[in-house]
Short mmCIF file of C-alpha atoms and ligand atoms in Angstrom, two decimals:
data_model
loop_
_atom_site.label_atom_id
_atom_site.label_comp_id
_atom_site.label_asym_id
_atom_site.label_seq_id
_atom_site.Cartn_x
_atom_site.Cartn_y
_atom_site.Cartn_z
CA UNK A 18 1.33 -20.12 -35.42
CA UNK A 19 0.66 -18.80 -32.08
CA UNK A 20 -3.20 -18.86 -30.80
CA UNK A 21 -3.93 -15.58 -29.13
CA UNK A 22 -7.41 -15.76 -29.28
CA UNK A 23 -9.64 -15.46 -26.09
CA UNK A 24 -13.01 -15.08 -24.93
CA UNK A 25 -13.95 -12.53 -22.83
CA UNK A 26 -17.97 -11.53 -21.64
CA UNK A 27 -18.78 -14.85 -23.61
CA UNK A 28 -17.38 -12.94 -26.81
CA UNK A 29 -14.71 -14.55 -29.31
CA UNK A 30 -12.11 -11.86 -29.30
CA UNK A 31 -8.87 -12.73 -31.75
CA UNK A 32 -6.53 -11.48 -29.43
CA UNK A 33 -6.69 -10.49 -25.60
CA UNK A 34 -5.37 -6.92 -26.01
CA UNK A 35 -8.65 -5.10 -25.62
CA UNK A 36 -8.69 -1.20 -25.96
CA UNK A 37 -10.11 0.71 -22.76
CA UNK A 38 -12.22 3.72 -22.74
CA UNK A 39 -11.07 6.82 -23.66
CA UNK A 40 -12.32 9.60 -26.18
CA UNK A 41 -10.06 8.26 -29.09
CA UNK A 42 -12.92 6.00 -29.69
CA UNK A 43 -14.89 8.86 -30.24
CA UNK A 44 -13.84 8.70 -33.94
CA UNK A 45 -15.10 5.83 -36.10
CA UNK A 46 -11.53 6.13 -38.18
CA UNK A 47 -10.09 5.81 -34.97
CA UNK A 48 -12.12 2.44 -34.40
CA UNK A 49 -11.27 0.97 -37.60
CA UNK A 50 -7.46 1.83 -37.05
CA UNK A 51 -7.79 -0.11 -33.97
CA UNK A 52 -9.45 -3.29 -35.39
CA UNK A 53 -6.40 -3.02 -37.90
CA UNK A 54 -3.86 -2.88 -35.67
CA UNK A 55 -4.75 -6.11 -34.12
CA UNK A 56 -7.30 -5.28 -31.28
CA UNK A 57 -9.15 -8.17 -29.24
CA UNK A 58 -12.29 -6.01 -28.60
CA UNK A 59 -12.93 -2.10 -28.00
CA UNK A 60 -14.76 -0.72 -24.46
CA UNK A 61 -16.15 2.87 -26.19
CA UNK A 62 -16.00 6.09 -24.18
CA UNK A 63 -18.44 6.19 -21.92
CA UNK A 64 -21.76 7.51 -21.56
CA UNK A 65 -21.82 9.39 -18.11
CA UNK A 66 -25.04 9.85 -16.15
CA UNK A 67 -24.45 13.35 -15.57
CA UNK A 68 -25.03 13.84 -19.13
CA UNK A 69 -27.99 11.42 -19.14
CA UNK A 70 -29.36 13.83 -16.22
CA UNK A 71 -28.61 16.77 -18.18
CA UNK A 72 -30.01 15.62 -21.45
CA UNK A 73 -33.40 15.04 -20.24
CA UNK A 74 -33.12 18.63 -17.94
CA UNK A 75 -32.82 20.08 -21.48
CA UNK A 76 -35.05 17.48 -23.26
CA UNK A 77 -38.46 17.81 -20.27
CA UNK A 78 -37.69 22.04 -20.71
CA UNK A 79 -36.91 21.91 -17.42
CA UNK A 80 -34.51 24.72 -17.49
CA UNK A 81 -36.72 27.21 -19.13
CA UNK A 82 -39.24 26.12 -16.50
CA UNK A 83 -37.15 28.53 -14.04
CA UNK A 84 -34.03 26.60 -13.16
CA UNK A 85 -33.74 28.60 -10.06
CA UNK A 86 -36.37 25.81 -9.00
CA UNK A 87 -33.25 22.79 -9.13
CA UNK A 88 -30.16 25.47 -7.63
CA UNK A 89 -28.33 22.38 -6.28
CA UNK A 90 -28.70 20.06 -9.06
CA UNK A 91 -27.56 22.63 -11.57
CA UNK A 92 -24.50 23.45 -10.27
CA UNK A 93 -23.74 20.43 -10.05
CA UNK A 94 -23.96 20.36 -14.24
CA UNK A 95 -21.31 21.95 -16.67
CA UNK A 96 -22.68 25.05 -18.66
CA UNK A 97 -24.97 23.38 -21.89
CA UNK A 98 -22.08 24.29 -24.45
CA UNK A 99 -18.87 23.57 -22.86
CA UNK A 100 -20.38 19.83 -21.86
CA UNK A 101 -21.44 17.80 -24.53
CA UNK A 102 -25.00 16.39 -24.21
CA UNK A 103 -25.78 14.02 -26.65
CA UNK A 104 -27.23 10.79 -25.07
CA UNK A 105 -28.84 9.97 -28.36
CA UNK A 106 -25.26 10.65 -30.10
CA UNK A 107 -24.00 8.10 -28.25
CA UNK A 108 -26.15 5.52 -29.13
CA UNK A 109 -25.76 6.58 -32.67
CA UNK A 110 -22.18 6.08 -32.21
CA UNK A 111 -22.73 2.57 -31.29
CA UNK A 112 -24.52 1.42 -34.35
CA UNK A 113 -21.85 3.17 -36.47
CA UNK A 114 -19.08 1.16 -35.18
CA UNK A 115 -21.25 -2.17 -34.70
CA UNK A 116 -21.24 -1.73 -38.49
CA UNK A 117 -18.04 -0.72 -39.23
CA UNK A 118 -16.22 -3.24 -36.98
CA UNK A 119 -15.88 -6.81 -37.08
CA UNK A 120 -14.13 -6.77 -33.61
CA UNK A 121 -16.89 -7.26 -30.53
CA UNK A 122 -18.05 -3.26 -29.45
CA UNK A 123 -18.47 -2.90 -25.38
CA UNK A 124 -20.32 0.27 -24.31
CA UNK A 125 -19.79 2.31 -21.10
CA UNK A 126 -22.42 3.52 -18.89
CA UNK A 127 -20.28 5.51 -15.99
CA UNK A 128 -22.28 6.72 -12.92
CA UNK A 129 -23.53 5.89 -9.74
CA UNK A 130 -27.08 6.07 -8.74
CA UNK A 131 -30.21 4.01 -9.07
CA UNK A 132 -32.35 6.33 -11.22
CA UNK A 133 -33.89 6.96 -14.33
CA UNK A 134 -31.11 7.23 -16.24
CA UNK A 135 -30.22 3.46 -15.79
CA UNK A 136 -32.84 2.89 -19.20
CA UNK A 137 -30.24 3.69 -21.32
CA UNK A 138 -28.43 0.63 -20.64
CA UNK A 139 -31.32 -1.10 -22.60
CA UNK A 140 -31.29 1.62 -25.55
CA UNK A 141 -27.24 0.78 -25.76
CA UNK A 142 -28.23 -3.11 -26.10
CA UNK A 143 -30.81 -2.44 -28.62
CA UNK A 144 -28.66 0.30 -30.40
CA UNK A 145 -26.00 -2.85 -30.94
CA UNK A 146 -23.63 -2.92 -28.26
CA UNK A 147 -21.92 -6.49 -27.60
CA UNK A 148 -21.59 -6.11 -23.99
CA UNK A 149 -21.64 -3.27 -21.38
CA UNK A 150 -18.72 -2.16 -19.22
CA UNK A 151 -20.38 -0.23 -16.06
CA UNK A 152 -17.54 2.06 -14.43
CA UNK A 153 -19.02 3.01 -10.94
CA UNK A 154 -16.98 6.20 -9.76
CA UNK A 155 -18.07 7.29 -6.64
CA UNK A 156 -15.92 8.80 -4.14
CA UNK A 157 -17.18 8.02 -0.67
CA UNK A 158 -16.37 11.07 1.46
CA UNK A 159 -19.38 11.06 3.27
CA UNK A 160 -18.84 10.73 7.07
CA UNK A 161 -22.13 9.10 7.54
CA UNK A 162 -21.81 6.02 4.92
CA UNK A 163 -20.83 2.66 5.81
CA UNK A 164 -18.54 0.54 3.85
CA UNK A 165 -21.22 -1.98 3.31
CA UNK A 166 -23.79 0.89 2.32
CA UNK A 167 -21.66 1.83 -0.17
CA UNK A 168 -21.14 -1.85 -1.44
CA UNK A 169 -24.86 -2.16 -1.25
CA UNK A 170 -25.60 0.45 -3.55
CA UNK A 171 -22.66 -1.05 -5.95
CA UNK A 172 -24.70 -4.17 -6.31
CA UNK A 173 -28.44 -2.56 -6.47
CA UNK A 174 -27.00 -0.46 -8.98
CA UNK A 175 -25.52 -4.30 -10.94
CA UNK A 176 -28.89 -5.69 -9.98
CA UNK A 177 -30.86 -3.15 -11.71
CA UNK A 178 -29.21 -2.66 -14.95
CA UNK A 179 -28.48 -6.60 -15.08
CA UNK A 180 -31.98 -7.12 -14.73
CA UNK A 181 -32.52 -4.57 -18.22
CA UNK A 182 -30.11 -6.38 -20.65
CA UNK A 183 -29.73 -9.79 -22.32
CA UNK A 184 -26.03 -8.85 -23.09
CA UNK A 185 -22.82 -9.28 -20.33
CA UNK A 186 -22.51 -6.89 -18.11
CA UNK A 187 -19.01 -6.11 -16.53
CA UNK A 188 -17.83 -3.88 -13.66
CA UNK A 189 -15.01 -1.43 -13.48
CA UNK A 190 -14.04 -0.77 -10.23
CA UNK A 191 -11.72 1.65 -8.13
CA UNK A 192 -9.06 -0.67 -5.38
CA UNK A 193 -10.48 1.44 -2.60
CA UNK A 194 -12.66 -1.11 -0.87
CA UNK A 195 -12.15 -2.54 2.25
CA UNK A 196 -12.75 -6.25 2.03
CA UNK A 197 -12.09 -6.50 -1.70
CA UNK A 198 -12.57 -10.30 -1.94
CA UNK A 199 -15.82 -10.36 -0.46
CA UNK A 200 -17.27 -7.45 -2.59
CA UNK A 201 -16.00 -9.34 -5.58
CA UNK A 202 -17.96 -12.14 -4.48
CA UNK A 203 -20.79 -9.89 -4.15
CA UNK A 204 -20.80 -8.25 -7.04
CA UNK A 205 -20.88 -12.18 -8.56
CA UNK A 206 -23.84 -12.96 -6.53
CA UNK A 207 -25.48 -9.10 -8.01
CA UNK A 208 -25.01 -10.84 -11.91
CA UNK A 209 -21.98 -9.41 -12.96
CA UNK A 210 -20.12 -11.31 -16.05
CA UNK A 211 -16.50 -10.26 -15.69
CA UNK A 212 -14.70 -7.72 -12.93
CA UNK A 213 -12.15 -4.48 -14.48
CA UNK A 214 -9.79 -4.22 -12.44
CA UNK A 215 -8.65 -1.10 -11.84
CA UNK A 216 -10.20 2.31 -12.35
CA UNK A 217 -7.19 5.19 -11.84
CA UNK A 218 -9.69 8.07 -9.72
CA UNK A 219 -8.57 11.52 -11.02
CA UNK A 220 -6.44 13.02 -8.51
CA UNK A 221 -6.58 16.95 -8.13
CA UNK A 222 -3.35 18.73 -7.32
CA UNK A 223 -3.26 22.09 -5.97
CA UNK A 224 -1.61 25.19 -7.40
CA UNK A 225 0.30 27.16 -4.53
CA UNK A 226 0.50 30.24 -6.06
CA UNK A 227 -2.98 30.55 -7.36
CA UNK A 228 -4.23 28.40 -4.19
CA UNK A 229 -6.60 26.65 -6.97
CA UNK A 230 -7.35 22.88 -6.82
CA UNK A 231 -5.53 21.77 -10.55
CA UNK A 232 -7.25 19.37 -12.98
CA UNK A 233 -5.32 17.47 -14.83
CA UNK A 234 -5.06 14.38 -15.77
CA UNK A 235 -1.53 12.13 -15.77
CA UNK A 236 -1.35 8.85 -18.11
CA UNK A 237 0.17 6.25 -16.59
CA UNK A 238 3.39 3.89 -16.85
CA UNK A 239 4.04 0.48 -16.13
CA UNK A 240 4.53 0.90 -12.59
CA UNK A 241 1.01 1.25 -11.59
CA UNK A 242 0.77 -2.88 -13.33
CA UNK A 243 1.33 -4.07 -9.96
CA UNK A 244 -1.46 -3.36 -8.07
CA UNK A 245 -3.60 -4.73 -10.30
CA UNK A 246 -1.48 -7.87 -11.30
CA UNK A 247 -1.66 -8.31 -6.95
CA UNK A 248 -5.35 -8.66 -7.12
CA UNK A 249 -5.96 -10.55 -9.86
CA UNK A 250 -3.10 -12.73 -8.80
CA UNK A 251 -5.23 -13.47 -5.37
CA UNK A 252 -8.72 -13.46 -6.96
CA UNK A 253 -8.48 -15.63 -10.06
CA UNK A 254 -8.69 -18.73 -8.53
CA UNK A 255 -11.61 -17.80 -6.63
CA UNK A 256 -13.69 -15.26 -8.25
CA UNK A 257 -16.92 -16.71 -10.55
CA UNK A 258 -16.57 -13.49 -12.91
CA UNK A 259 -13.75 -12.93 -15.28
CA UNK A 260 -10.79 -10.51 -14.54
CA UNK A 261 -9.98 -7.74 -16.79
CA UNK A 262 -6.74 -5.31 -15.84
CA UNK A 263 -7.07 -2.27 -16.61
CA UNK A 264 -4.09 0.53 -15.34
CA UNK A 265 -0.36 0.38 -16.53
CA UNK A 266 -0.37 -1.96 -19.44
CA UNK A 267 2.07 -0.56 -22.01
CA UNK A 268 4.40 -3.54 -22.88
CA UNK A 269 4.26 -7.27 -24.25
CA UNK A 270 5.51 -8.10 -21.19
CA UNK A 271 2.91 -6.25 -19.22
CA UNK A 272 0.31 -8.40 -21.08
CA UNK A 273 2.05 -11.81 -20.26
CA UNK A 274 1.93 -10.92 -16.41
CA UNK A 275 -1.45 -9.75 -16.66
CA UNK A 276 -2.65 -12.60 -18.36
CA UNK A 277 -0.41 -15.25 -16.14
CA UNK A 278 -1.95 -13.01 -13.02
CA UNK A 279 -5.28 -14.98 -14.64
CA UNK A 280 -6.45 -11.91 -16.65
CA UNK A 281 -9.35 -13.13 -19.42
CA UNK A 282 -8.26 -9.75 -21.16
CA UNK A 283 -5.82 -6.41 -20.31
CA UNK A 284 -6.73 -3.20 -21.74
CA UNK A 285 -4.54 -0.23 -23.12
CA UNK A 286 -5.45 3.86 -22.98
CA UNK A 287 -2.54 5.35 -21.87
CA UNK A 288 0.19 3.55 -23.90
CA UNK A 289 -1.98 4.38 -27.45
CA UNK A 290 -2.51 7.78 -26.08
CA UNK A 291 1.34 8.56 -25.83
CA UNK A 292 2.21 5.62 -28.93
CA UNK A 293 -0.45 5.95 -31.01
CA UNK A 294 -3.28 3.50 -32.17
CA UNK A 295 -1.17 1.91 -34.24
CA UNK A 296 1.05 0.43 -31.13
CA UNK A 297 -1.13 -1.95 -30.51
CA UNK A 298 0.00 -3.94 -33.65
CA UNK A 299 4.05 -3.77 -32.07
CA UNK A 300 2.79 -4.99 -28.20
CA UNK A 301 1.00 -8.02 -30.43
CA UNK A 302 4.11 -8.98 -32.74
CA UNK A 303 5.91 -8.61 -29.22
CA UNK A 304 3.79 -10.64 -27.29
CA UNK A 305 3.93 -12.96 -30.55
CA UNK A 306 7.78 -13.15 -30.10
CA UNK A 307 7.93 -13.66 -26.06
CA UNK A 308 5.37 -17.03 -26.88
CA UNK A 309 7.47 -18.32 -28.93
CA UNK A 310 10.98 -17.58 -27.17
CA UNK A 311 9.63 -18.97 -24.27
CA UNK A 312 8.00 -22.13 -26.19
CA UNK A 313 3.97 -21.19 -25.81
CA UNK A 314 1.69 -22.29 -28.42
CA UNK A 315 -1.39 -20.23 -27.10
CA UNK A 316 -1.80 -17.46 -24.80
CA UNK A 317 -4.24 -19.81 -22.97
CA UNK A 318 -1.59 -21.81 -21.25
CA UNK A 319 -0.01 -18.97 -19.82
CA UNK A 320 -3.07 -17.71 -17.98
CA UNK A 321 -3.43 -17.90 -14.41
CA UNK A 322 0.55 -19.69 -14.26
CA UNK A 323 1.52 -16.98 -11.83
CA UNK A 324 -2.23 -16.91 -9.71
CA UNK A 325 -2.13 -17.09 -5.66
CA UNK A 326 -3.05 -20.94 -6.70
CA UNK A 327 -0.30 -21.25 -9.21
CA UNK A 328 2.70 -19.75 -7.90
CA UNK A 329 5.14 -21.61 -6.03
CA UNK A 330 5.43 -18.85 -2.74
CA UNK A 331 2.12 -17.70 -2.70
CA UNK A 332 2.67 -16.27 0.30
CA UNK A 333 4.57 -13.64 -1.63
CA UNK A 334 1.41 -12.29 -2.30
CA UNK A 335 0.43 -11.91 1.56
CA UNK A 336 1.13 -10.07 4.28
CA UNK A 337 3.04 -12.70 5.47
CA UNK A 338 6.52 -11.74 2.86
CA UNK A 339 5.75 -8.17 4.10
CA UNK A 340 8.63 -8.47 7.20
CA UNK A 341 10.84 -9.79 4.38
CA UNK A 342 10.52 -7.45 1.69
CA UNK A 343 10.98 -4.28 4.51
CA UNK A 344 13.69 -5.98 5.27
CA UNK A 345 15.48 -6.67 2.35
CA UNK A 346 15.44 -3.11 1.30
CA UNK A 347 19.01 -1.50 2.79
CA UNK A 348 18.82 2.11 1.79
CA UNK A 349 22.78 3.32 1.54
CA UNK A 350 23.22 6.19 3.90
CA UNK A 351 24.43 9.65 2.11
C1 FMN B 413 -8.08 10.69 -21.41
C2 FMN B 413 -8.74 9.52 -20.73
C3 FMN B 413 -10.12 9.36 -20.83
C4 FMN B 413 -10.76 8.29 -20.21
N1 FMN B 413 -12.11 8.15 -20.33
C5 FMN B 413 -12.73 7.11 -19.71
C6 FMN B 413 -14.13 6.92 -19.83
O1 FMN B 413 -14.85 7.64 -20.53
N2 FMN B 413 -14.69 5.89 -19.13
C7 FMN B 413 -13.95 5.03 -18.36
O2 FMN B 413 -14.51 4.11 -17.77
N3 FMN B 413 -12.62 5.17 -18.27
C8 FMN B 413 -12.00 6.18 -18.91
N4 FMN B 413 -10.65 6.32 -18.81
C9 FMN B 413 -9.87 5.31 -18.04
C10 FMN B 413 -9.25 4.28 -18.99
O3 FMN B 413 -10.23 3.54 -19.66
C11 FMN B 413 -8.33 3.30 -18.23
O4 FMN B 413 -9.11 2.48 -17.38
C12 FMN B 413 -7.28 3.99 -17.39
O5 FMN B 413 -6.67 5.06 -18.11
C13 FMN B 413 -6.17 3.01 -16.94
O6 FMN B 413 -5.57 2.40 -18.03
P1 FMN B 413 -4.16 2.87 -18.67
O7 FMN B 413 -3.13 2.76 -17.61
O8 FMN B 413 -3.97 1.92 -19.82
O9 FMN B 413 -4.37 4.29 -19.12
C14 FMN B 413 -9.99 7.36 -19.44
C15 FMN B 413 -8.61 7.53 -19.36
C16 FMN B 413 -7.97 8.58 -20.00
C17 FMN B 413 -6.48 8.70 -19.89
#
């Protein structure tokens, strides 16, 4: 009998396949589907402060106040119909699967600003919520911010919703910051309880004929593992907080290198998107098989084996194998 079970935010999970955040958890069948199939723990779609904002534009009358009055920050919104507003849905949703599960809930607050609508990250606790995964998705375009305003505002933004909630807070983050290492270690000093590692940013294409910036969004494949399974592969010895991956999971053997990177957890959205819920039951008989094959009794003593303080050429993980690697490559000429 192989022990897969894990703890992750301070939370026994059974197995350390968590679900990420996407709208499939919208539906409470959905949920119990997933607990079925073998889930460690489910991060719910998130709540986004836009609709927060929104919500209480509606709620305070605002808009029949003469919107014409707010210009800027209404066009910034979505139309009222085509943009689902339903902060207090959300929370509702929370107590519904907090009673339908067994399996430890995680809410998602996604947004970027110190403000008002940071409350709700107490209402999401009270409402039931096991934990609360904060995905901070801010694109820094600005010519006038500084690196290290930006990572200021990260960890004022931890600071103040860490300072609201009893339960374990955890981070998802994009890979585009410049010192990542230290921000980690910043974020740790801000209170955060584990570190999700990585956001994929939505990446607009643009239609030549129409000359219109296209919206759509790709899933991903296995490739895009290896970024992540870099940086958790250098942080894990030295980060306080726990690592999650998020970002190109889809196999059994995608979860072993994630977890022997020194992952507490890896999560799944794209692979149940194009498999189905159910797949998460055929990467955990998989994983199942791979422990055994290779003589594991619990998925514990595989993590961190392959972590910058593990593996036996951690320099393979620097800059320093970079002249190699170019080098290695011999592209055949046509
Ligand atoms: C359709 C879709 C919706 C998503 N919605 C959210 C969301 O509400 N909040 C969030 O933090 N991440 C969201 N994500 C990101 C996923 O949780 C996950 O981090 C990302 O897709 C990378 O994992 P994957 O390679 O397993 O898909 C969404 C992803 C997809 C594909």
């Amino acid at each position: 009998m192989i022990d897969l079970s894990t703890n992750y935010l301070g939370l026994a999970l059974r197995s350390p396949i968590v679900a990420s955040a996407s709208p499939l958890w919208k539906e409470i069948e959905n949920l119990a589907r997933l607990e079925a199939a073998g889930a460690g723990a489910v991060v719910l779609h998130s709540l986004f402060e836009e609709q927060i904002m929104m919500d209480s534009f509606w709620f305070n009358g605002f808009l029949n106040q003469g919107s014409d009055s707010f210009p800027e920050a209404m066009s910034y919104f979505p139309d009222e119909k085509s943009y689902q507003i339903d902060p207090r849905g959300y929370l509702k949703h929370i107590e519904s699967a907090r009673k339908k599960l067994t399996i430890p809930v995680i809410a998602s607050l996604n947004g970027v600003s110190t403000g008002g609508w940071i409350r709700y990250a107490r209402e999401i606790e009270s409402a039931g919520a096991d934990a609360l995964e904060l995905t901070i998705y801010f694109l820094p375009a600005s010519m006038q911010a500084t690196a290290h305003d930006i990572e200021q505002s990260y960890c004022e933004l931890v600071r103040d919703i860490k300072n609201q909630l009893r339960i374990p807070i955890a981070v998802k983050l994009s890979p585009y910051f410049t010192a990542m290492a230290n921000f980690c270690r910043q974020l740790d000093l801000a209170g955060v309880d584990a570190l999700v590692l990585f956001n994929r940013f939505y990446q607009p294409d643009f239609d030549l004929e129409t000359r219109e910036v296209v919206q759509n969004l790709y899933l991903s494949s296995s490739d895009e593992l290896r970024l992540r399974l870099h940086w958790v592969a250098l942080l894990s010895p030295y980060v306080r907080p726990q690592l999650a991956i998020t970002g190109g999971v889809h196999t059994a053997e995608d979860v072993v290198k994630g977890i022997m990177a020194g992952a507490q957890v890896v999560m799944m959205t794209s692979a149940l998107i194009k498999r189905g819920i159910d797949y998460v039951g055929l990467v955990e008989s998989d994983l199942v098989t791979w422990l055994e094959a290779h003589e594991y009794k619990s998925i514990g003593e595989l993590r961190g084996a392959m972590n910058s303080a593990s593996v036996s050429n951690p320099t393979a993980l620097t800059r320093a194998n970079y002249l190699k690697v170019m080098n290695s490559f011999m592209p055949k000429a046509i």
